[in-house]
Structure formats: C-alpha cells, structure tokens
Amino acid sequence: MTTRDQLIAEAAKTMAADLATALDVDLVTAVEAIRRVIDTAPWDIANSVTPLPMEPPA
C-alpha cells in the first residue's frame, strides 16, 4: 500500500467514525450509509476526485 493509499484509508476511517458519532450509530451502519451514497451518486466519483499531491506545494 502506498503512502497515498494509506492517507486515503485513514481519511475514510476518520470520516466513518465522525459520521457514526454524529448520527449516534455504530461504525458498520455509518460505513453502509457512506457506501449507499457512493453507489447511488448521480456523478462519476472516480472522474471527479482531484488526485492528492504527492508533495506539498513549494
């Protein structure tokens, strides 16, 4: 797993945990909700995400 993949995985974990806390549900329910949103999104997420820079701007 690359550093970029690790950063994305950590961000996803944080997002799911924050959503679970905000909605007062367990983590599994929060992850399922996120997946439903992604699966039913009216846009092409894969083509709309801006790639993360590998190095910070100078």
PDB file of N, CA and C in Angstrom:
ATOM      1  N   MET A   1       0.854  -1.178   0.000  1.00  0.00           N
ATOM      2  CA  MET A   1       0.000   0.000   0.000  1.00  0.00           C
ATOM      3  C   MET A   1       0.900   1.241   0.000  1.00  0.00           C
ATOM      4  N   THR A   2       0.598   2.169  -0.885  1.00  0.00           N
ATOM      5  CA  THR A   2       1.400   3.384  -0.981  1.00  0.00           C
ATOM      6  C   THR A   2       1.019   4.370   0.117  1.00  0.00           C
ATOM      7  N   THR A   3       1.846   5.374   0.265  1.00  0.00           N
ATOM      8  CA  THR A   3       1.552   6.417   1.246  1.00  0.00           C
ATOM      9  C   THR A   3       0.223   7.084   0.927  1.00  0.00           C
ATOM     10  N   ARG A   4      -0.031   7.325  -0.360  1.00  0.00           N
ATOM     11  CA  ARG A   4      -1.295   7.956  -0.777  1.00  0.00           C
ATOM     12  C   ARG A   4      -2.478   7.074  -0.368  1.00  0.00           C
ATOM     13  N   ASP A   5      -2.373   5.773  -0.618  1.00  0.00           N
ATOM     14  CA  ASP A   5      -3.441   4.846  -0.237  1.00  0.00           C
ATOM     15  C   ASP A   5      -3.647   4.839   1.274  1.00  0.00           C
ATOM     16  N   GLN A   6      -2.557   4.910   2.012  1.00  0.00           N
ATOM     17  CA  GLN A   6      -2.656   4.935   3.471  1.00  0.00           C
ATOM     18  C   GLN A   6      -3.363   6.202   3.950  1.00  0.00           C
ATOM     19  N   LEU A   7      -3.046   7.335   3.320  1.00  0.00           N
ATOM     20  CA  LEU A   7      -3.705   8.592   3.687  1.00  0.00           C
ATOM     21  C   LEU A   7      -5.199   8.533   3.389  1.00  0.00           C
ATOM     22  N   ILE A   8      -5.549   7.977   2.248  1.00  0.00           N
ATOM     23  CA  ILE A   8      -6.964   7.845   1.880  1.00  0.00           C
ATOM     24  C   ILE A   8      -7.678   6.921   2.860  1.00  0.00           C
ATOM     25  N   ALA A   9      -7.043   5.804   3.210  1.00  0.00           N
ATOM     26  CA  ALA A   9      -7.645   4.856   4.153  1.00  0.00           C
ATOM     27  C   ALA A   9      -7.859   5.510   5.519  1.00  0.00           C
ATOM     28  N   GLU A  10      -6.884   6.268   5.991  1.00  0.00           N
ATOM     29  CA  GLU A  10      -7.024   6.948   7.280  1.00  0.00           C
ATOM     30  C   GLU A  10      -8.131   7.996   7.233  1.00  0.00           C
ATOM     31  N   ALA A  11      -8.212   8.729   6.125  1.00  0.00           N
ATOM     32  CA  ALA A  11      -9.271   9.735   5.983  1.00  0.00           C
ATOM     33  C   ALA A  11     -10.644   9.071   5.974  1.00  0.00           C
ATOM     34  N   ALA A  12     -10.752   7.935   5.293  1.00  0.00           N
ATOM     35  CA  ALA A  12     -12.028   7.213   5.237  1.00  0.00           C
ATOM     36  C   ALA A  12     -12.428   6.706   6.621  1.00  0.00           C
ATOM     37  N   LYS A  13     -11.469   6.200   7.378  1.00  0.00           N
ATOM     38  CA  LYS A  13     -11.762   5.728   8.735  1.00  0.00           C
ATOM     39  C   LYS A  13     -12.252   6.883   9.611  1.00  0.00           C
ATOM     40  N   THR A  14     -11.579   8.014   9.496  1.00  0.00           N
ATOM     41  CA  THR A  14     -11.963   9.183  10.286  1.00  0.00           C
ATOM     42  C   THR A  14     -13.353   9.663   9.898  1.00  0.00           C
ATOM     43  N   MET A  15     -13.621   9.712   8.590  1.00  0.00           N
ATOM     44  CA  MET A  15     -14.932  10.159   8.116  1.00  0.00           C
ATOM     45  C   MET A  15     -16.030   9.233   8.638  1.00  0.00           C
ATOM     46  N   ALA A  16     -15.814   7.932   8.568  1.00  0.00           N
ATOM     47  CA  ALA A  16     -16.818   6.980   9.037  1.00  0.00           C
ATOM     48  C   ALA A  16     -17.026   7.108  10.547  1.00  0.00           C
ATOM     49  N   ALA A  17     -15.945   7.263  11.286  1.00  0.00           N
ATOM     50  CA  ALA A  17     -16.062   7.402  12.740  1.00  0.00           C
ATOM     51  C   ALA A  17     -16.794   8.689  13.114  1.00  0.00           C
ATOM     52  N   ASP A  18     -16.488   9.781  12.411  1.00  0.00           N
ATOM     53  CA  ASP A  18     -17.171  11.053  12.678  1.00  0.00           C
ATOM     54  C   ASP A  18     -18.659  10.959  12.350  1.00  0.00           C
ATOM     55  N   LEU A  19     -18.984  10.294  11.242  1.00  0.00           N
ATOM     56  CA  LEU A  19     -20.388  10.134  10.861  1.00  0.00           C
ATOM     57  C   LEU A  19     -21.127   9.276  11.890  1.00  0.00           C
ATOM     58  N   ALA A  20     -20.490   8.204  12.340  1.00  0.00           N
ATOM     59  CA  ALA A  20     -21.109   7.338  13.343  1.00  0.00           C
ATOM     60  C   ALA A  20     -21.400   8.116  14.626  1.00  0.00           C
ATOM     61  N   THR A  21     -20.464   8.945  15.025  1.00  0.00           N
ATOM     62  CA  THR A  21     -20.655   9.759  16.229  1.00  0.00           C
ATOM     63  C   THR A  21     -21.779  10.771  16.028  1.00  0.00           C
ATOM     64  N   ALA A  22     -21.770  11.448  14.887  1.00  0.00           N
ATOM     65  CA  ALA A  22     -22.780  12.481  14.620  1.00  0.00           C
ATOM     66  C   ALA A  22     -24.185  11.901  14.552  1.00  0.00           C
ATOM     67  N   LEU A  23     -24.311  10.707  13.993  1.00  0.00           N
ATOM     68  CA  LEU A  23     -25.629  10.087  13.841  1.00  0.00           C
ATOM     69  C   LEU A  23     -25.998   9.180  15.006  1.00  0.00           C
ATOM     70  N   ASP A  24     -25.065   8.990  15.929  1.00  0.00           N
ATOM     71  CA  ASP A  24     -25.257   8.106  17.076  1.00  0.00           C
ATOM     72  C   ASP A  24     -25.619   6.690  16.623  1.00  0.00           C
ATOM     73  N   VAL A  25     -24.800   6.174  15.687  1.00  0.00           N
ATOM     74  CA  VAL A  25     -24.961   4.805  15.193  1.00  0.00           C
ATOM     75  C   VAL A  25     -23.616   4.099  15.303  1.00  0.00           C
ATOM     76  N   ASP A  26     -23.631   2.771  15.089  1.00  0.00           N
ATOM     77  CA  ASP A  26     -22.363   2.056  15.140  1.00  0.00           C
ATOM     78  C   ASP A  26     -21.581   2.281  13.842  1.00  0.00           C
ATOM     79  N   LEU A  27     -20.319   1.919  13.866  1.00  0.00           N
ATOM     80  CA  LEU A  27     -19.422   2.160  12.732  1.00  0.00           C
ATOM     81  C   LEU A  27     -19.872   1.426  11.474  1.00  0.00           C
ATOM     82  N   VAL A  28     -20.373   0.207  11.627  1.00  0.00           N
ATOM     83  CA  VAL A  28     -20.832  -0.571  10.467  1.00  0.00           C
ATOM     84  C   VAL A  28     -21.977   0.152   9.760  1.00  0.00           C
ATOM     85  N   THR A  29     -22.911   0.684  10.523  1.00  0.00           N
ATOM     86  CA  THR A  29     -24.037   1.416   9.942  1.00  0.00           C
ATOM     87  C   THR A  29     -23.549   2.660   9.208  1.00  0.00           C
ATOM     88  N   ALA A  30     -22.581   3.354   9.780  1.00  0.00           N
ATOM     89  CA  ALA A  30     -22.032   4.549   9.134  1.00  0.00           C
ATOM     90  C   ALA A  30     -21.348   4.192   7.817  1.00  0.00           C
ATOM     91  N   VAL A  31     -20.569   3.116   7.805  1.00  0.00           N
ATOM     92  CA  VAL A  31     -19.888   2.690   6.575  1.00  0.00           C
ATOM     93  C   VAL A  31     -20.910   2.288   5.519  1.00  0.00           C
ATOM     94  N   GLU A  32     -21.959   1.577   5.920  1.00  0.00           N
ATOM     95  CA  GLU A  32     -23.011   1.196   4.964  1.00  0.00           C
ATOM     96  C   GLU A  32     -23.686   2.433   4.379  1.00  0.00           C
ATOM     97  N   ALA A  33     -23.900   3.453   5.195  1.00  0.00           N
ATOM     98  CA  ALA A  33     -24.511   4.693   4.704  1.00  0.00           C
ATOM     99  C   ALA A  33     -23.603   5.379   3.688  1.00  0.00           C
ATOM    100  N   ILE A  34     -22.322   5.417   3.970  1.00  0.00           N
ATOM    101  CA  ILE A  34     -21.363   6.018   3.030  1.00  0.00           C
ATOM    102  C   ILE A  34     -21.363   5.245   1.719  1.00  0.00           C
ATOM    103  N   ARG A  35     -21.366   3.922   1.805  1.00  0.00           N
ATOM    104  CA  ARG A  35     -21.382   3.100   0.578  1.00  0.00           C
ATOM    105  C   ARG A  35     -22.646   3.339  -0.239  1.00  0.00           C
ATOM    106  N   ARG A  36     -23.790   3.469   0.432  1.00  0.00           N
ATOM    107  CA  ARG A  36     -25.045   3.733  -0.293  1.00  0.00           C
ATOM    108  C   ARG A  36     -24.973   5.063  -1.033  1.00  0.00           C
ATOM    109  N   VAL A  37     -24.414   6.067  -0.388  1.00  0.00           N
ATOM    110  CA  VAL A  37     -24.285   7.377  -1.040  1.00  0.00           C
ATOM    111  C   VAL A  37     -23.381   7.271  -2.261  1.00  0.00           C
ATOM    112  N   ILE A  38     -22.265   6.595  -2.116  1.00  0.00           N
ATOM    113  CA  ILE A  38     -21.339   6.445  -3.245  1.00  0.00           C
ATOM    114  C   ILE A  38     -21.987   5.646  -4.364  1.00  0.00           C
ATOM    115  N   ASP A  39     -22.673   4.556  -4.014  1.00  0.00           N
ATOM    116  CA  ASP A  39     -23.294   3.694  -5.033  1.00  0.00           C
ATOM    117  C   ASP A  39     -24.427   4.384  -5.778  1.00  0.00           C
ATOM    118  N   THR A  40     -25.098   5.320  -5.134  1.00  0.00           N
ATOM    119  CA  THR A  40     -26.249   5.963  -5.767  1.00  0.00           C
ATOM    120  C   THR A  40     -25.949   7.387  -6.218  1.00  0.00           C
ATOM    121  N   ALA A  41     -24.693   7.776  -6.152  1.00  0.00           N
ATOM    122  CA  ALA A  41     -24.323   9.142  -6.539  1.00  0.00           C
ATOM    123  C   ALA A  41     -24.623   9.375  -8.018  1.00  0.00           C
ATOM    124  N   PRO A  42     -25.178  10.549  -8.339  1.00  0.00           N
ATOM    125  CA  PRO A  42     -25.513  10.841  -9.734  1.00  0.00           C
ATOM    126  C   PRO A  42     -24.313  11.296 -10.555  1.00  0.00           C
ATOM    127  N   TRP A  43     -23.160  11.286  -9.982  1.00  0.00           N
ATOM    128  CA  TRP A  43     -21.961  11.708 -10.703  1.00  0.00           C
ATOM    129  C   TRP A  43     -20.950  10.569 -10.708  1.00  0.00           C
ATOM    130  N   ASP A  44     -19.976  10.700 -11.549  1.00  0.00           N
ATOM    131  CA  ASP A  44     -18.922   9.701 -11.652  1.00  0.00           C
ATOM    132  C   ASP A  44     -17.812  10.090 -10.684  1.00  0.00           C
ATOM    133  N   ILE A  45     -17.846   9.502  -9.504  1.00  0.00           N
ATOM    134  CA  ILE A  45     -16.899   9.868  -8.456  1.00  0.00           C
ATOM    135  C   ILE A  45     -15.455   9.630  -8.896  1.00  0.00           C
ATOM    136  N   ALA A  46     -15.215   8.535  -9.585  1.00  0.00           N
ATOM    137  CA  ALA A  46     -13.849   8.209  -9.989  1.00  0.00           C
ATOM    138  C   ALA A  46     -13.246   9.297 -10.869  1.00  0.00           C
ATOM    139  N   ASN A  47     -14.060   9.969 -11.652  1.00  0.00           N
ATOM    140  CA  ASN A  47     -13.544  11.002 -12.545  1.00  0.00           C
ATOM    141  C   ASN A  47     -13.670  12.407 -11.973  1.00  0.00           C
ATOM    142  N   SER A  48     -14.252  12.547 -10.789  1.00  0.00           N
ATOM    143  CA  SER A  48     -14.443  13.884 -10.240  1.00  0.00           C
ATOM    144  C   SER A  48     -13.531  14.179  -9.056  1.00  0.00           C
ATOM    145  N   VAL A  49     -12.795  13.179  -8.603  1.00  0.00           N
ATOM    146  CA  VAL A  49     -11.919  13.370  -7.450  1.00  0.00           C
ATOM    147  C   VAL A  49     -10.581  13.932  -7.919  1.00  0.00           C
ATOM    148  N   THR A  50     -10.139  14.987  -7.286  1.00  0.00           N
ATOM    149  CA  THR A  50      -8.841  15.564  -7.614  1.00  0.00           C
ATOM    150  C   THR A  50      -7.767  14.736  -6.925  1.00  0.00           C
ATOM    151  N   PRO A  51      -6.777  14.268  -7.670  1.00  0.00           N
ATOM    152  CA  PRO A  51      -5.718  13.462  -7.050  1.00  0.00           C
ATOM    153  C   PRO A  51      -4.973  14.258  -5.976  1.00  0.00           C
ATOM    154  N   LEU A  52      -4.577  13.563  -4.931  1.00  0.00           N
ATOM    155  CA  LEU A  52      -3.796  14.206  -3.883  1.00  0.00           C
ATOM    156  C   LEU A  52      -2.378  14.440  -4.384  1.00  0.00           C
ATOM    157  N   PRO A  53      -1.805  15.605  -4.095  1.00  0.00           N
ATOM    158  CA  PRO A  53      -0.409  15.821  -4.496  1.00  0.00           C
ATOM    159  C   PRO A  53       0.495  14.936  -3.649  1.00  0.00           C
ATOM    160  N   MET A  54       1.543  14.451  -4.246  1.00  0.00           N
ATOM    161  CA  MET A  54       2.466  13.595  -3.504  1.00  0.00           C
ATOM    162  C   MET A  54       3.366  14.432  -2.594  1.00  0.00           C
ATOM    163  N   GLU A  55       3.587  15.675  -2.955  1.00  0.00           N
ATOM    164  CA  GLU A  55       4.417  16.553  -2.142  1.00  0.00           C
ATOM    165  C   GLU A  55       3.676  17.869  -1.934  1.00  0.00           C
ATOM    166  N   PRO A  56       3.872  18.510  -0.795  1.00  0.00           N
ATOM    167  CA  PRO A  56       3.200  19.789  -0.575  1.00  0.00           C
ATOM    168  C   PRO A  56       3.705  20.847  -1.555  1.00  0.00           C
ATOM    169  N   PRO A  57       2.856  21.817  -1.893  1.00  0.00           N
ATOM    170  CA  PRO A  57       3.306  22.877  -2.796  1.00  0.00           C
ATOM    171  C   PRO A  57       4.466  23.664  -2.197  1.00  0.00           C
ATOM    172  N   ALA A  58       5.325  24.145  -3.046  1.00  0.00           N
ATOM    173  CA  ALA A  58       6.511  24.891  -2.571  1.00  0.00           C
ATOM    174  C   ALA A  58       6.137  26.287  -2.123  1.00  0.00           C
TER     175      ALA A  58
END
